[in-house]
Amino acid sequence: VQLQASGGGLVQAGGSLRLSCAASGRAVRYAMGWFRQAPGKEREFVAAINWNGDITYYADSVRGRFTISRDNAKNTVYLQMNSLKPEDTAIYYCAMATTAWNMRMRSVDYWGQGTQVTVSS
């Protein structure tokens, strides 16, 4: 399985970005999600969505501002990020796990490469 993330960039505080992550290879009925890692900090969970999209989890720091969704026809997961803050600056990593709860517990089966998100104040 390969995960290809895209959509990062530079945005001013209060702005929005949408990240995408396309999965390829043999990955059936997997949950997908996002983690992020800021300089000097550990990688942290951001959001997860189960295979059919009816269960989602969010970190407290992003709940209400970020929305995770997926399009199984395209094997793609999205992260819509609104009301961005400078503290959201990080490398965002796409991930895949057997369930959304496993991902919430940091039990990840596959990682994608990161995409940089920078929020200026």
PDB file of C-alpha atoms in Angstrom:
ATOM      1  CA  VAL A   1       0.000   0.000   0.000  1.00  0.00           C
ATOM      2  CA  GLN A   2       1.210   3.483  -0.860  1.00  0.00           C
ATOM      3  CA  LEU A   3      -0.240   6.740   0.444  1.00  0.00           C
ATOM      4  CA  GLN A   4       0.359   9.977  -1.455  1.00  0.00           C
ATOM      5  CA  ALA A   5      -0.487  13.178   0.406  1.00  0.00           C
ATOM      6  CA  SER A   6      -0.874  16.588  -1.188  1.00  0.00           C
ATOM      7  CA  GLY A   7      -2.403  19.999  -0.590  1.00  0.00           C
ATOM      8  CA  GLY A   8      -0.073  21.543   1.954  1.00  0.00           C
ATOM      9  CA  GLY A   9       1.196  25.079   1.675  1.00  0.00           C
ATOM     10  CA  LEU A  10       1.521  28.490   3.275  1.00  0.00           C
ATOM     11  CA  VAL A  11      -1.599  30.257   4.519  1.00  0.00           C
ATOM     12  CA  GLN A  12      -2.364  33.166   6.798  1.00  0.00           C
ATOM     13  CA  ALA A  13      -4.005  32.641  10.166  1.00  0.00           C
ATOM     14  CA  GLY A  14      -7.757  32.287   9.762  1.00  0.00           C
ATOM     15  CA  GLY A  15      -7.381  30.790   6.311  1.00  0.00           C
ATOM     16  CA  SER A  16      -8.191  27.338   4.977  1.00  0.00           C
ATOM     17  CA  LEU A  17      -6.452  24.441   3.277  1.00  0.00           C
ATOM     18  CA  ARG A  18      -7.602  21.046   2.088  1.00  0.00           C
ATOM     19  CA  LEU A  19      -5.267  18.089   2.255  1.00  0.00           C
ATOM     20  CA  SER A  20      -5.745  14.995   0.134  1.00  0.00           C
ATOM     21  CA  CYS A  21      -4.288  11.526   0.435  1.00  0.00           C
ATOM     22  CA  ALA A  22      -4.677   8.935  -2.295  1.00  0.00           C
ATOM     23  CA  ALA A  23      -4.155   5.265  -1.492  1.00  0.00           C
ATOM     24  CA  SER A  24      -2.924   2.703  -3.976  1.00  0.00           C
ATOM     25  CA  GLY A  25      -2.301  -0.990  -3.690  1.00  0.00           C
ATOM     26  CA  ARG A  26      -4.259  -3.656  -1.866  1.00  0.00           C
ATOM     27  CA  ALA A  27      -6.022  -1.903   0.991  1.00  0.00           C
ATOM     28  CA  VAL A  28      -9.609  -2.957   1.528  1.00  0.00           C
ATOM     29  CA  ARG A  29     -11.915  -1.584   4.216  1.00  0.00           C
ATOM     30  CA  TYR A  30      -9.192   0.341   5.993  1.00  0.00           C
ATOM     31  CA  ALA A  31      -9.675   3.388   8.145  1.00  0.00           C
ATOM     32  CA  MET A  32      -7.715   6.434   7.047  1.00  0.00           C
ATOM     33  CA  GLY A  33      -6.576   9.527   8.846  1.00  0.00           C
ATOM     34  CA  TRP A  34      -4.028  12.192   9.594  1.00  0.00           C
ATOM     35  CA  PHE A  35      -1.263  12.882  12.070  1.00  0.00           C
ATOM     36  CA  ARG A  36       0.995  15.901  12.322  1.00  0.00           C
ATOM     37  CA  GLN A  37       4.424  16.683  13.659  1.00  0.00           C
ATOM     38  CA  ALA A  38       5.667  20.146  14.512  1.00  0.00           C
ATOM     39  CA  PRO A  39       9.384  20.908  14.878  1.00  0.00           C
ATOM     40  CA  GLY A  40      10.738  19.560  18.143  1.00  0.00           C
ATOM     41  CA  LYS A  41       7.497  17.802  19.008  1.00  0.00           C
ATOM     42  CA  GLU A  42       6.194  14.272  18.807  1.00  0.00           C
ATOM     43  CA  ARG A  43       3.877  13.165  16.043  1.00  0.00           C
ATOM     44  CA  GLU A  44       0.290  13.633  17.184  1.00  0.00           C
ATOM     45  CA  PHE A  45      -3.071  12.308  16.087  1.00  0.00           C
ATOM     46  CA  VAL A  46      -5.293  14.747  14.176  1.00  0.00           C
ATOM     47  CA  ALA A  47      -8.296  12.902  12.720  1.00  0.00           C
ATOM     48  CA  ALA A  48      -9.489   9.493  11.583  1.00  0.00           C
ATOM     49  CA  ILE A  49     -12.411   8.110   9.594  1.00  0.00           C
ATOM     50  CA  ASN A  50     -13.557   4.519   9.344  1.00  0.00           C
ATOM     51  CA  TRP A  51     -13.993   2.589   6.120  1.00  0.00           C
ATOM     52  CA  ASN A  52     -17.549   3.663   5.286  1.00  0.00           C
ATOM     53  CA  GLY A  53     -17.286   7.147   6.726  1.00  0.00           C
ATOM     54  CA  ASP A  54     -19.808   6.872   9.539  1.00  0.00           C
ATOM     55  CA  ILE A  55     -17.297   7.075  12.391  1.00  0.00           C
ATOM     56  CA  THR A  56     -14.854   9.921  12.830  1.00  0.00           C
ATOM     57  CA  TYR A  57     -12.481  10.971  15.583  1.00  0.00           C
ATOM     58  CA  TYR A  58     -10.742  14.290  16.082  1.00  0.00           C
ATOM     59  CA  ALA A  59      -8.070  15.652  18.353  1.00  0.00           C
ATOM     60  CA  ASP A  60      -9.469  18.210  20.781  1.00  0.00           C
ATOM     61  CA  SER A  61      -7.199  20.866  19.301  1.00  0.00           C
ATOM     62  CA  VAL A  62      -8.825  20.641  15.855  1.00  0.00           C
ATOM     63  CA  ARG A  63     -12.413  19.615  16.598  1.00  0.00           C
ATOM     64  CA  GLY A  64     -14.834  22.112  15.110  1.00  0.00           C
ATOM     65  CA  ARG A  65     -12.226  23.517  12.702  1.00  0.00           C
ATOM     66  CA  PHE A  66     -11.101  20.457  10.747  1.00  0.00           C
ATOM     67  CA  THR A  67     -13.296  17.974   8.879  1.00  0.00           C
ATOM     68  CA  ILE A  68     -12.184  14.582   7.632  1.00  0.00           C
ATOM     69  CA  SER A  69     -13.965  12.855   4.764  1.00  0.00           C
ATOM     70  CA  ARG A  70     -13.296  10.157   2.198  1.00  0.00           C
ATOM     71  CA  ASP A  71     -14.225   9.105  -1.308  1.00  0.00           C
ATOM     72  CA  ASN A  72     -13.860   5.344  -1.583  1.00  0.00           C
ATOM     73  CA  ALA A  73     -14.376   5.418  -5.340  1.00  0.00           C
ATOM     74  CA  LYS A  74     -11.151   7.409  -5.537  1.00  0.00           C
ATOM     75  CA  ASN A  75      -9.427   5.709  -2.563  1.00  0.00           C
ATOM     76  CA  THR A  76      -8.844   9.188  -1.203  1.00  0.00           C
ATOM     77  CA  VAL A  77      -9.191  10.814   2.195  1.00  0.00           C
ATOM     78  CA  TYR A  78      -9.476  14.565   2.698  1.00  0.00           C
ATOM     79  CA  LEU A  79      -8.798  16.928   5.568  1.00  0.00           C
ATOM     80  CA  GLN A  80     -10.550  20.275   5.285  1.00  0.00           C
ATOM     81  CA  MET A  81      -8.805  22.691   7.620  1.00  0.00           C
ATOM     82  CA  ASN A  82     -10.547  25.953   8.439  1.00  0.00           C
ATOM     83  CA  SER A  83      -9.765  28.779  10.853  1.00  0.00           C
ATOM     84  CA  LEU A  84      -6.124  27.788  10.778  1.00  0.00           C
ATOM     85  CA  LYS A  85      -3.852  28.942  13.573  1.00  0.00           C
ATOM     86  CA  PRO A  86      -0.058  29.317  13.701  1.00  0.00           C
ATOM     87  CA  GLU A  87       0.028  26.356  16.103  1.00  0.00           C
ATOM     88  CA  ASP A  88      -1.368  24.176  13.300  1.00  0.00           C
ATOM     89  CA  THR A  89       1.980  24.546  11.520  1.00  0.00           C
ATOM     90  CA  ALA A  90       3.437  21.069  11.066  1.00  0.00           C
ATOM     91  CA  ILE A  91       4.165  18.307   8.627  1.00  0.00           C
ATOM     92  CA  TYR A  92       0.911  16.425   8.103  1.00  0.00           C
ATOM     93  CA  TYR A  93       1.089  12.672   7.525  1.00  0.00           C
ATOM     94  CA  CYS A  94      -1.568  10.479   6.011  1.00  0.00           C
ATOM     95  CA  ALA A  95      -2.097   7.082   7.651  1.00  0.00           C
ATOM     96  CA  MET A  96      -4.068   3.876   7.294  1.00  0.00           C
ATOM     97  CA  ALA A  97      -5.191   1.471  10.019  1.00  0.00           C
ATOM     98  CA  THR A  98      -7.604  -1.425  10.419  1.00  0.00           C
ATOM     99  CA  THR A  99     -10.111   0.734  12.336  1.00  0.00           C
ATOM    100  CA  ALA A 100     -10.525   4.411  13.139  1.00  0.00           C
ATOM    101  CA  TRP A 101     -10.256   3.597  16.833  1.00  0.00           C
ATOM    102  CA  ASN A 102      -6.924   1.856  16.278  1.00  0.00           C
ATOM    103  CA  MET A 103      -5.690   4.948  14.504  1.00  0.00           C
ATOM    104  CA  ARG A 104      -6.908   7.105  17.377  1.00  0.00           C
ATOM    105  CA  MET A 105      -4.796   4.848  19.614  1.00  0.00           C
ATOM    106  CA  ARG A 106      -1.825   5.351  17.266  1.00  0.00           C
ATOM    107  CA  SER A 107      -1.889   1.804  15.961  1.00  0.00           C
ATOM    108  CA  VAL A 108      -1.110   2.544  12.324  1.00  0.00           C
ATOM    109  CA  ASP A 109      -0.440  -0.008   9.601  1.00  0.00           C
ATOM    110  CA  TYR A 110       0.732   2.288   6.812  1.00  0.00           C
ATOM    111  CA  TRP A 111       2.207   5.784   6.672  1.00  0.00           C
ATOM    112  CA  GLY A 112       2.364   8.196   3.783  1.00  0.00           C
ATOM    113  CA  GLN A 113       4.927  10.871   3.193  1.00  0.00           C
ATOM    114  CA  GLY A 114       4.300  14.214   4.818  1.00  0.00           C
ATOM    115  CA  THR A 115       3.031  17.470   3.403  1.00  0.00           C
ATOM    116  CA  GLN A 116       4.064  20.752   4.997  1.00  0.00           C
ATOM    117  CA  VAL A 117       1.429  23.135   6.332  1.00  0.00           C
ATOM    118  CA  THR A 118       2.630  26.550   7.463  1.00  0.00           C
ATOM    119  CA  VAL A 119       0.290  29.083   9.033  1.00  0.00           C
ATOM    120  CA  SER A 120       1.608  32.620   9.356  1.00  0.00           C
ATOM    121  CA  SER A 121       0.388  35.016  12.020  1.00  0.00           C
TER     122      SER A 121
END
